[in-house]
mmCIF file of N, CA and C and ligand atoms in Angstrom:
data_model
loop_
_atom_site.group_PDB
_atom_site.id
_atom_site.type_symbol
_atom_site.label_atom_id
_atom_site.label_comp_id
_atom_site.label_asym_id
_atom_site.label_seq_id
_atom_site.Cartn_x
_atom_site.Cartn_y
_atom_site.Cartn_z
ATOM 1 N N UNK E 1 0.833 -1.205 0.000
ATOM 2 C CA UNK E 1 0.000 0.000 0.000
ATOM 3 C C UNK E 1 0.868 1.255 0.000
ATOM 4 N N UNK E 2 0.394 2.349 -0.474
ATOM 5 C CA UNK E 2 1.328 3.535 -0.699
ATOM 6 C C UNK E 2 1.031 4.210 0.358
ATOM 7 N N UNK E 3 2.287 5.263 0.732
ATOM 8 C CA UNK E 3 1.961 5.995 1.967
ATOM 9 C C UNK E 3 1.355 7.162 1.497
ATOM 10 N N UNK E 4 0.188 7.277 2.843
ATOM 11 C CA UNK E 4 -0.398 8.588 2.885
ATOM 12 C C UNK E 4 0.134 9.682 3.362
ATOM 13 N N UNK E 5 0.160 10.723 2.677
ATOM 14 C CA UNK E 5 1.327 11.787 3.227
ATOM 15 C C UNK E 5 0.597 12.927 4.370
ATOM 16 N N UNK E 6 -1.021 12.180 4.242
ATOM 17 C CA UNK E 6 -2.017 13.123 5.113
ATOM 18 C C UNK E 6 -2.135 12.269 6.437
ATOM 19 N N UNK E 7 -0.910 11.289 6.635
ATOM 20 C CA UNK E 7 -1.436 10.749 7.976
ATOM 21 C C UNK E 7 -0.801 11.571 9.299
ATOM 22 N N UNK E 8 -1.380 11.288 10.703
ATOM 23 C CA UNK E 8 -1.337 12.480 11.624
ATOM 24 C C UNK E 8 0.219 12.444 11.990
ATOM 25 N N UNK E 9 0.600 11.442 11.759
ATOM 26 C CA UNK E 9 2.526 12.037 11.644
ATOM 27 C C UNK E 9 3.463 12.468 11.347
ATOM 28 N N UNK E 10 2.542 12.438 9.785
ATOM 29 C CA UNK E 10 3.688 13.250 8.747
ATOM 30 C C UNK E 10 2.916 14.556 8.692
ATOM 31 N N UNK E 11 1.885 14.759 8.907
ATOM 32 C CA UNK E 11 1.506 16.358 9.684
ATOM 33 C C UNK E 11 2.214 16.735 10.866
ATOM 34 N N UNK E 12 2.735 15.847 11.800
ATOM 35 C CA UNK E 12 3.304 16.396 12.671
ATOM 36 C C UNK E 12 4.677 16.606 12.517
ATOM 37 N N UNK E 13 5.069 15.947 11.782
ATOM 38 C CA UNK E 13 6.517 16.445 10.606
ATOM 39 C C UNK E 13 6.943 17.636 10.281
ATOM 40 N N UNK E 14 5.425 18.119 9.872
ATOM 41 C CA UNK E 14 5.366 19.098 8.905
ATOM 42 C C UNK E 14 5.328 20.333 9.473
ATOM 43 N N UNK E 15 4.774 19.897 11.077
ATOM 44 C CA UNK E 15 4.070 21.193 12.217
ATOM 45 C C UNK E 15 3.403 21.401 11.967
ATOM 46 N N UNK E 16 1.990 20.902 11.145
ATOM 47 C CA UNK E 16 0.774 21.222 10.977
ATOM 48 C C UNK E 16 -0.409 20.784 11.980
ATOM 49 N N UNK E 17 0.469 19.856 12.973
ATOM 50 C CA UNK E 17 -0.445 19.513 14.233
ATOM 51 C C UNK E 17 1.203 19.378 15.379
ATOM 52 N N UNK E 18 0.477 20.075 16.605
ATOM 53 C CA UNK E 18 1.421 20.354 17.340
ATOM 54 C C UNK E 18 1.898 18.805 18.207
ATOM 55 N N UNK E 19 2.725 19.097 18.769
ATOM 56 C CA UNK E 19 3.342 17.671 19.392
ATOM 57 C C UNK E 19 4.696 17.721 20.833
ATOM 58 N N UNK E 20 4.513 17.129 21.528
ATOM 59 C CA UNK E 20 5.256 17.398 22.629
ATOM 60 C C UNK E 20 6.948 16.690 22.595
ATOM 61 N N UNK E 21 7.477 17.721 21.536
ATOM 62 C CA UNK E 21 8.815 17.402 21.066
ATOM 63 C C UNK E 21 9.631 16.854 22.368
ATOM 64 N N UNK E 22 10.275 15.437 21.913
ATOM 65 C CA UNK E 22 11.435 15.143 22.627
ATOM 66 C C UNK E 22 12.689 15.279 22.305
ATOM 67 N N UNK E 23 12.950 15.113 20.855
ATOM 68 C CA UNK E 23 14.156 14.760 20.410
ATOM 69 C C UNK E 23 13.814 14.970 18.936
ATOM 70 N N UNK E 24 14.712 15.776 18.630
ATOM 71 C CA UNK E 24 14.728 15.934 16.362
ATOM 72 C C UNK E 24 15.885 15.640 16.083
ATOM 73 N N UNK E 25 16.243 15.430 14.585
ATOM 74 C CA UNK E 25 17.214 16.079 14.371
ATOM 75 C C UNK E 25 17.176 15.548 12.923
ATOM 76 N N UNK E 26 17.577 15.779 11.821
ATOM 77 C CA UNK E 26 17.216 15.587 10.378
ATOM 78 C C UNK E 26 16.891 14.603 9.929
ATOM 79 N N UNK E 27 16.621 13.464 10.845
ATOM 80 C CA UNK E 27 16.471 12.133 10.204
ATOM 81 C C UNK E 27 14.961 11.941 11.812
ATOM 82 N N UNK E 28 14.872 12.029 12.288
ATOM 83 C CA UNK E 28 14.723 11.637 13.307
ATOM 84 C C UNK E 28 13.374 12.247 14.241
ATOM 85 N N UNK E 29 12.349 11.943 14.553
ATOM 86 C CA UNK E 29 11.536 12.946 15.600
ATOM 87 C C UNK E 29 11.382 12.308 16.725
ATOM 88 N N UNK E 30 11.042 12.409 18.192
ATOM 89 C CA UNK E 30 10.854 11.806 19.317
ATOM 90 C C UNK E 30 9.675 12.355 19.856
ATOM 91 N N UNK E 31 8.369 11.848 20.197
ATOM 92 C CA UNK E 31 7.427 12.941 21.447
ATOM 93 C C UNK E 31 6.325 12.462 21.874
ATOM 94 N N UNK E 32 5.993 12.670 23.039
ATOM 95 C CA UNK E 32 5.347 11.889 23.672
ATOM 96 C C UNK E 32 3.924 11.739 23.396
ATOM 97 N N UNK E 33 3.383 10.299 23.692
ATOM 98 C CA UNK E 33 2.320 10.060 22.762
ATOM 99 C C UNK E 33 1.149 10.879 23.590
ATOM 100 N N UNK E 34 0.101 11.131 22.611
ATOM 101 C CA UNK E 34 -0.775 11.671 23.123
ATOM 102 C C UNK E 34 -1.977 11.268 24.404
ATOM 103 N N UNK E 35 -2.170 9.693 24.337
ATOM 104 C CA UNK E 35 -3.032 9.165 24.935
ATOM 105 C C UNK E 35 -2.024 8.040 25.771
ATOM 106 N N UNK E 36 -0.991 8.421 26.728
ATOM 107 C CA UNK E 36 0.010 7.337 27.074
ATOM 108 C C UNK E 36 -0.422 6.205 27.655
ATOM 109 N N UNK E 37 0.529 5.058 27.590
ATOM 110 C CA UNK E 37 -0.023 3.615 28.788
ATOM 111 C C UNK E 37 0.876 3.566 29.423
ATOM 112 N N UNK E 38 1.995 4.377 29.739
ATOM 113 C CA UNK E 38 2.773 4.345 30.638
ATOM 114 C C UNK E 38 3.428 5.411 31.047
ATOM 115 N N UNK E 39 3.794 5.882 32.253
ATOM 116 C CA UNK E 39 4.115 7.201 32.676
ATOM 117 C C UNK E 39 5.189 7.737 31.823
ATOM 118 N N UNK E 40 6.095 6.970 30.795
ATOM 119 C CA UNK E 40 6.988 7.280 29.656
ATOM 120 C C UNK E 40 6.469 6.456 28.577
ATOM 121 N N UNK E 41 6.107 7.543 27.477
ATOM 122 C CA UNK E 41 5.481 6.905 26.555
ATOM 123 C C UNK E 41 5.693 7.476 25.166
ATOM 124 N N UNK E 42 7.259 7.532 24.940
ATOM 125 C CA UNK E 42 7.422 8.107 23.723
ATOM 126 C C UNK E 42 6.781 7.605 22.127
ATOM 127 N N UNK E 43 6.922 7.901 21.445
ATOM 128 C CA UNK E 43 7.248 7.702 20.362
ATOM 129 C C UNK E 43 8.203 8.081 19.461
ATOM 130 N N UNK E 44 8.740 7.246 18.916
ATOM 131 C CA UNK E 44 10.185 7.626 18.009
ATOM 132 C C UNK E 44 9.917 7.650 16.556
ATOM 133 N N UNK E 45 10.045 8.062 15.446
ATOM 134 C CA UNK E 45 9.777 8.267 14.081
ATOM 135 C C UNK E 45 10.619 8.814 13.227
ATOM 136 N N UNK E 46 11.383 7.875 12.515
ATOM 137 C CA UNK E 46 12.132 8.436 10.765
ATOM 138 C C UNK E 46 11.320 9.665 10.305
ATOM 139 N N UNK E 47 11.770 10.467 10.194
ATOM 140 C CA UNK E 47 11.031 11.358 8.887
ATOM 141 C C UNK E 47 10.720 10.875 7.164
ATOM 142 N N UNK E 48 11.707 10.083 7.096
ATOM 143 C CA UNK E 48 11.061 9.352 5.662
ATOM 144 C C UNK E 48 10.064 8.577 5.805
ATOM 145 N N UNK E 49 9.121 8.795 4.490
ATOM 146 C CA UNK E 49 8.234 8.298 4.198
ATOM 147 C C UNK E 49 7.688 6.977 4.410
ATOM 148 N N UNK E 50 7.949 5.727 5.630
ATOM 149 C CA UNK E 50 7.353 4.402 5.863
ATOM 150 C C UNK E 50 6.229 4.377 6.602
ATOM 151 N N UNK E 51 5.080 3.561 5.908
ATOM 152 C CA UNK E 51 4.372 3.072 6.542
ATOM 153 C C UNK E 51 4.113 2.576 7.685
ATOM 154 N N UNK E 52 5.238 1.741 7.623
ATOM 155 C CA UNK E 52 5.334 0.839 8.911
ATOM 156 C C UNK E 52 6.601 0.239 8.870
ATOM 157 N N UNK E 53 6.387 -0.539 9.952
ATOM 158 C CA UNK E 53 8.411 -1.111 9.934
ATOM 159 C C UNK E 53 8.467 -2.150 8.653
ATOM 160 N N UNK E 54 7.340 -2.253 8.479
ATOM 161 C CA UNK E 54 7.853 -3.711 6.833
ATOM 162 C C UNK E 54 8.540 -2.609 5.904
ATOM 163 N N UNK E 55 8.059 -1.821 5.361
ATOM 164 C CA UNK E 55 8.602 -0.523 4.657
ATOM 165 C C UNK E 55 10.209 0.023 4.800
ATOM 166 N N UNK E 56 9.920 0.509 6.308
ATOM 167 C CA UNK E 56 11.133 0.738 6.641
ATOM 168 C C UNK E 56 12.641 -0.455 6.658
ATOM 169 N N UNK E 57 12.290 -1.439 7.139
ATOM 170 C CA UNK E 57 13.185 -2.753 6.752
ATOM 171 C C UNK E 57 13.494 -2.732 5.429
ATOM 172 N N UNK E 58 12.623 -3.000 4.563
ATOM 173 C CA UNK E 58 12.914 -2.537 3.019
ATOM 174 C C UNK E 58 13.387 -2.138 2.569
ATOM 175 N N UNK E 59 13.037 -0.546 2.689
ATOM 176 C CA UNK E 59 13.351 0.299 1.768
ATOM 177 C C UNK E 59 14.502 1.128 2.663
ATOM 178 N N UNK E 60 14.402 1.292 4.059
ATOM 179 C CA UNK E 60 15.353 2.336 4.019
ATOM 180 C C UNK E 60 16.550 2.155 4.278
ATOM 181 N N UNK E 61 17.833 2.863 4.121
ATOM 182 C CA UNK E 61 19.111 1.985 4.381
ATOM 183 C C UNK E 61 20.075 1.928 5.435
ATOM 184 N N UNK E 62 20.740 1.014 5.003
ATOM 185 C CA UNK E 62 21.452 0.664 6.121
ATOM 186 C C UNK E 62 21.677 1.766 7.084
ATOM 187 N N UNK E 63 22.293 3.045 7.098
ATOM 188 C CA UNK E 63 22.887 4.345 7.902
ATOM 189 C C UNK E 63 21.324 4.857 8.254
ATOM 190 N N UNK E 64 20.503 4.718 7.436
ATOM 191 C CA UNK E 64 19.110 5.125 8.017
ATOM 192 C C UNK E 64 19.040 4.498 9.447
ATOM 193 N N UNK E 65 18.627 3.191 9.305
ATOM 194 C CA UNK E 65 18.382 2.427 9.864
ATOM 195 C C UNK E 65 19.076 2.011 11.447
ATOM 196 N N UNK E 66 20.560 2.064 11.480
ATOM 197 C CA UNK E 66 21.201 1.935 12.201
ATOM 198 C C UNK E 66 20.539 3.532 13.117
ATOM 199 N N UNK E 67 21.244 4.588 12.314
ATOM 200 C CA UNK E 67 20.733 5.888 12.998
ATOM 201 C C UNK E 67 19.664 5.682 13.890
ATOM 202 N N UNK E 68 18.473 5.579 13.215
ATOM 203 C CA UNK E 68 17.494 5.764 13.838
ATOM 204 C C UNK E 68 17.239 4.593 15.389
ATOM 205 N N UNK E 69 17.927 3.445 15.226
ATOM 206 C CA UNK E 69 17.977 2.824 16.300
ATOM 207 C C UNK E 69 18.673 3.142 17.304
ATOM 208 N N UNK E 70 19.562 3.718 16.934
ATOM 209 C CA UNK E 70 20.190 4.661 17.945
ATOM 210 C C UNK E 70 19.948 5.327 18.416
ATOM 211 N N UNK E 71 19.294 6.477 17.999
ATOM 212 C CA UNK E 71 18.422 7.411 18.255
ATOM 213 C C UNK E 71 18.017 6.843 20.015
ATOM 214 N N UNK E 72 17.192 5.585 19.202
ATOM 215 C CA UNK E 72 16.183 4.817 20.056
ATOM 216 C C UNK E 72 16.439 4.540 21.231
ATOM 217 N N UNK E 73 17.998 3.882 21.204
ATOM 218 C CA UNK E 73 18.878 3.615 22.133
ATOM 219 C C UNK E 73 19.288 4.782 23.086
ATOM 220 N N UNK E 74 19.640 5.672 22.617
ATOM 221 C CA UNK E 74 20.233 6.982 23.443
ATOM 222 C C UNK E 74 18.901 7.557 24.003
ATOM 223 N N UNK E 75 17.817 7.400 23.274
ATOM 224 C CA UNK E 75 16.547 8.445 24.260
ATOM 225 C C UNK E 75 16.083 7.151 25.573
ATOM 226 N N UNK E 76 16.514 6.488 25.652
ATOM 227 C CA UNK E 76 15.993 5.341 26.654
ATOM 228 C C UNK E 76 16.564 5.539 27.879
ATOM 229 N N UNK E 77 17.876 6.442 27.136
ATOM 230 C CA UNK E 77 19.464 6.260 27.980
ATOM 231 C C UNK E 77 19.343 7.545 28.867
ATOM 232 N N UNK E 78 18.748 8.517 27.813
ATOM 233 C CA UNK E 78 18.674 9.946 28.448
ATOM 234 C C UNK E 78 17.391 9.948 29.214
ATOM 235 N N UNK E 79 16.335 9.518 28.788
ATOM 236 C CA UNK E 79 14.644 9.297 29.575
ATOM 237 C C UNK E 79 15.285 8.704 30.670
ATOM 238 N N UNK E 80 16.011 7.936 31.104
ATOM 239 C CA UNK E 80 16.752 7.001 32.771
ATOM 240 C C UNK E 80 15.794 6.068 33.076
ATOM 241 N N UNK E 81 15.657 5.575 31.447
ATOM 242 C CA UNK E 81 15.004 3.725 31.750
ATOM 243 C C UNK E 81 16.152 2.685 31.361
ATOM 244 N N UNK E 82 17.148 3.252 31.210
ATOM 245 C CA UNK E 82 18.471 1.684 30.673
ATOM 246 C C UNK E 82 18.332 0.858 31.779
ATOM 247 N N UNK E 83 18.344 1.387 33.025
ATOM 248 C CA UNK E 83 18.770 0.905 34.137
ATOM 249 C C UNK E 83 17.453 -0.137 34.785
ATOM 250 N N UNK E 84 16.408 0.523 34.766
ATOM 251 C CA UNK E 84 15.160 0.156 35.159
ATOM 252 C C UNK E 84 14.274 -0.518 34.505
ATOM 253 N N UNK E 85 14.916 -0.344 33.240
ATOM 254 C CA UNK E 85 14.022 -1.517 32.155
ATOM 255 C C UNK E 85 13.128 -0.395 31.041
ATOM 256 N N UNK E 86 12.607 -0.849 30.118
ATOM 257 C CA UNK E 86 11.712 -0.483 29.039
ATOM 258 C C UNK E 86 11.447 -1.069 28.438
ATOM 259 N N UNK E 87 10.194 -1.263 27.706
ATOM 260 C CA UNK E 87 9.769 -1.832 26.133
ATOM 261 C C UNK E 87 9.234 -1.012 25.231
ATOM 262 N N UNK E 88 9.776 -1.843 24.374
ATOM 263 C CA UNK E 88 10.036 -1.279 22.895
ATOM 264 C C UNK E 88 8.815 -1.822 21.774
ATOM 265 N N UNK E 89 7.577 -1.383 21.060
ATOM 266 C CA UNK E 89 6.487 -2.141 20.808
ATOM 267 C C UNK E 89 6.724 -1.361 19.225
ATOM 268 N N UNK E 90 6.516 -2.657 18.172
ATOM 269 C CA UNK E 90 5.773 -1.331 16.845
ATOM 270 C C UNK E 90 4.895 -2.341 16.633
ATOM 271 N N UNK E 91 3.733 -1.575 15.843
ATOM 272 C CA UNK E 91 2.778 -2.522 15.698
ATOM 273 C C UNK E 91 2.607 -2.262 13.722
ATOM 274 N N UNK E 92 2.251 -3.651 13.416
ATOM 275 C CA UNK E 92 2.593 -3.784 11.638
ATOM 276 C C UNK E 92 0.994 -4.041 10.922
ATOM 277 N N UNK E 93 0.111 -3.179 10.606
ATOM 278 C CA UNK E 93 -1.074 -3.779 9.817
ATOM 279 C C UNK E 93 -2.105 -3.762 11.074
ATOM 280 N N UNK E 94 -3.329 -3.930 10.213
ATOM 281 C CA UNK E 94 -4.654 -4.022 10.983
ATOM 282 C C UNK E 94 -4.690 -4.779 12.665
ATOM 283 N N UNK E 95 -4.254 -5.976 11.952
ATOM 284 C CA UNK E 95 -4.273 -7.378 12.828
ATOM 285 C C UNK E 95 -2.778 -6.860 14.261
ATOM 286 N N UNK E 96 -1.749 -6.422 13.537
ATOM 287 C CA UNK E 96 -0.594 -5.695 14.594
ATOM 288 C C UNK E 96 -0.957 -4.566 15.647
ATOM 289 N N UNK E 97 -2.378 -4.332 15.178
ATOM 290 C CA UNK E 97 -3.226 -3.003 15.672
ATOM 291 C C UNK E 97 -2.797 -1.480 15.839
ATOM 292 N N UNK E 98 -2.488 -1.754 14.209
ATOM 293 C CA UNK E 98 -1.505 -0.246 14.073
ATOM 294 C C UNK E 98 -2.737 0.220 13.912
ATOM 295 N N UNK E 99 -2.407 1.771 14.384
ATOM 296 C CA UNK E 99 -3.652 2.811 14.181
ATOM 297 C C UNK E 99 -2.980 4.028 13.057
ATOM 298 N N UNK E 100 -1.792 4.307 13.293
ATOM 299 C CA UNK E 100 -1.513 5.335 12.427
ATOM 300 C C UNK E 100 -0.354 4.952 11.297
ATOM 301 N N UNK E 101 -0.190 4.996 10.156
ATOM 302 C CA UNK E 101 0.322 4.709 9.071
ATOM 303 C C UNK E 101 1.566 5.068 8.380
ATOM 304 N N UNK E 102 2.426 5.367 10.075
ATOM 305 C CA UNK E 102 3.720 6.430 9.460
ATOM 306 C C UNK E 102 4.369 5.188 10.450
ATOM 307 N N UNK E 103 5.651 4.696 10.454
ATOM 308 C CA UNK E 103 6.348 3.745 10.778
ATOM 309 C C UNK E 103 6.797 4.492 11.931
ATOM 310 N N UNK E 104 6.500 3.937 13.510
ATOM 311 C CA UNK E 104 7.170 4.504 14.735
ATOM 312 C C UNK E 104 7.204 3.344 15.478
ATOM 313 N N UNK E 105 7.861 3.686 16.987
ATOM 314 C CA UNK E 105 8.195 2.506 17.701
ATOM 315 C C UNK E 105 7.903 3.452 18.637
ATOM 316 N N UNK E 106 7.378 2.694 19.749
ATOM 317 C CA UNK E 106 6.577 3.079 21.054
ATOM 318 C C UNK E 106 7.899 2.655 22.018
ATOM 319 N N UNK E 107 7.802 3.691 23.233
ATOM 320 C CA UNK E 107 9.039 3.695 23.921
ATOM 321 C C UNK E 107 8.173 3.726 25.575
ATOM 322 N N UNK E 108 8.289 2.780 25.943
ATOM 323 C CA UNK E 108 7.301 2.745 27.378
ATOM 324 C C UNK E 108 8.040 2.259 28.671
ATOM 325 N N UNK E 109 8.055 2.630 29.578
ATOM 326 C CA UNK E 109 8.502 2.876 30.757
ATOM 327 C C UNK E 109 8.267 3.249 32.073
ATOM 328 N N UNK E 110 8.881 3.353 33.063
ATOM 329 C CA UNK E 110 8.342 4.107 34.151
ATOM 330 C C UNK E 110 7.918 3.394 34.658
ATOM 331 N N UNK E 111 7.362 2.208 34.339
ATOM 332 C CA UNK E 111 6.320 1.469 35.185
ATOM 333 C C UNK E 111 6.595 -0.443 35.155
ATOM 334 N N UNK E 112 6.084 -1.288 35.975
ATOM 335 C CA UNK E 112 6.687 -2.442 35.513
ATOM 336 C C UNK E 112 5.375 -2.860 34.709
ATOM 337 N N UNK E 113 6.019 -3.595 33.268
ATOM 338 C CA UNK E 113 5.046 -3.798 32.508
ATOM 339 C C UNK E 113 4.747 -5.178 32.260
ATOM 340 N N UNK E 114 3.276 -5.164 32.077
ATOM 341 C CA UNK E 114 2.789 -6.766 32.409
ATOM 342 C C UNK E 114 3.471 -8.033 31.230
ATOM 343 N N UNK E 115 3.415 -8.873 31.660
ATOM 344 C CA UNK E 115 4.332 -10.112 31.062
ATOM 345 C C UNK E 115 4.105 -10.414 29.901
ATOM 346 N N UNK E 116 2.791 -10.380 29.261
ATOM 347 C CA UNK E 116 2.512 -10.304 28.173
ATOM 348 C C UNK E 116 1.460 -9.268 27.315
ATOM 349 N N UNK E 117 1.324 -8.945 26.511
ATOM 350 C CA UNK E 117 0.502 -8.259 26.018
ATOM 351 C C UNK E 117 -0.571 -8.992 25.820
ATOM 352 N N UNK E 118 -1.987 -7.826 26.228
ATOM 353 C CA UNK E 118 -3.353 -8.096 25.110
ATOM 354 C C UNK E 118 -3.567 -8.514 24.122
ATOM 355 N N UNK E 119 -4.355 -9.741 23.770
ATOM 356 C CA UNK E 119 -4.493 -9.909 22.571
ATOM 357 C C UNK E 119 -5.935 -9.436 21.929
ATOM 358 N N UNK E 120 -6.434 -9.318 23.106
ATOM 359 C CA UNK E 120 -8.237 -8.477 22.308
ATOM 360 C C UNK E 120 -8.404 -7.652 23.292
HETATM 361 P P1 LIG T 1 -0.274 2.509 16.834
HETATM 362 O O1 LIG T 1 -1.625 2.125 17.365
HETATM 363 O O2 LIG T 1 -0.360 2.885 15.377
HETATM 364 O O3 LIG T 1 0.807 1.542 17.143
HETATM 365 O O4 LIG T 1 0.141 3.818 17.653
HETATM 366 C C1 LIG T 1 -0.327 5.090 17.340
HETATM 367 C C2 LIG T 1 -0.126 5.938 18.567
HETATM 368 O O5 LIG T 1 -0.240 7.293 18.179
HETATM 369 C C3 LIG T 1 -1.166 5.709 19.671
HETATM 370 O O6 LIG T 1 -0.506 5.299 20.859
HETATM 371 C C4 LIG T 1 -1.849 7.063 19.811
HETATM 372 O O7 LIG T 1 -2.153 7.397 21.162
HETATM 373 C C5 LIG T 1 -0.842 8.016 19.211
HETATM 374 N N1 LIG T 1 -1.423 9.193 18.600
HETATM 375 C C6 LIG T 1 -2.499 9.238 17.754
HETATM 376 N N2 LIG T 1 -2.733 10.499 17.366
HETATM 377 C C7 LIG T 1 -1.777 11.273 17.959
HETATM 378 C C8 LIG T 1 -1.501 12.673 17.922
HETATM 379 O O8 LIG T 1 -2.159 13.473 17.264
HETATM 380 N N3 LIG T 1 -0.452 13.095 18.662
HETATM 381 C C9 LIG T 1 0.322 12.241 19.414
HETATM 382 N N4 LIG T 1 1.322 12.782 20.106
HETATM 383 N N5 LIG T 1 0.088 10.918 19.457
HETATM 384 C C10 LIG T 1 -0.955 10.441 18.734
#
């Protein structure tokens, strides 16, 4: 499926919907989600154009890729969950129960989180 360039992330890319910046930088956005499940509840996001992480695996490259996990790595480091633990969630397609259509990874913390996830 092709990406929509009207979805609410790549508006928030754009600054056309405001957002509680953590972390930018030319490749890169960080900020906290709007409706959190955990007292740290980032979200992390490429600025290029993926859908979702199948996309991003794909298409984007290697220095993308690495970068942006890093990114991932260092805001975990600076938020002061390395020590205390975090999880790391993306969700892929309907059934993955993605809701929004721009490729991010959920950054959750703060709290101890239950052993397994919901399945309905
Ligand atoms: P998904 O369900 O696609 O894995 O995650 C989408 C996430 O985006 C949800 O956790 C939801 O709360 C968050 N979200 C949806 N709309 C907005 C928004 O306008 N601003 C922010 N900051 N987060 C949003």
């Amino acid at each position: 499926m092709a990406y929509d360039s009207n979805n609410i992330f790549a508006k928030i890319i754009r600054g056309e919907i405001p957002c509680k910046k953590v972390y930018e930088d030319a490749e890169v956005l960080a900020f906290e989600d709007i409706s959190p499940a955990a007292p740290l509840h980032v979200l992390v996001i490429p600025k290029g154009e993926y859908r979702s992480f199948d996309s991003f695996a794909r298409k984007a490259s290697p220095e993308e890729m690495v970068h942006f996990f890093r990114v991932v790595q260092k805001l975990a480091e600076e938020l002061d969950v390395k020590e205390s633990g975090y999880r790391l969630i993306t969700n892929h397609g309907a059934e993955g129960g993605q809701t929004v259509d721009h490729f991010h990874i959920h950054l959750l913390g703060k709290k101890p989180m239950s052993k397994l996830l919901a399945t309905e």
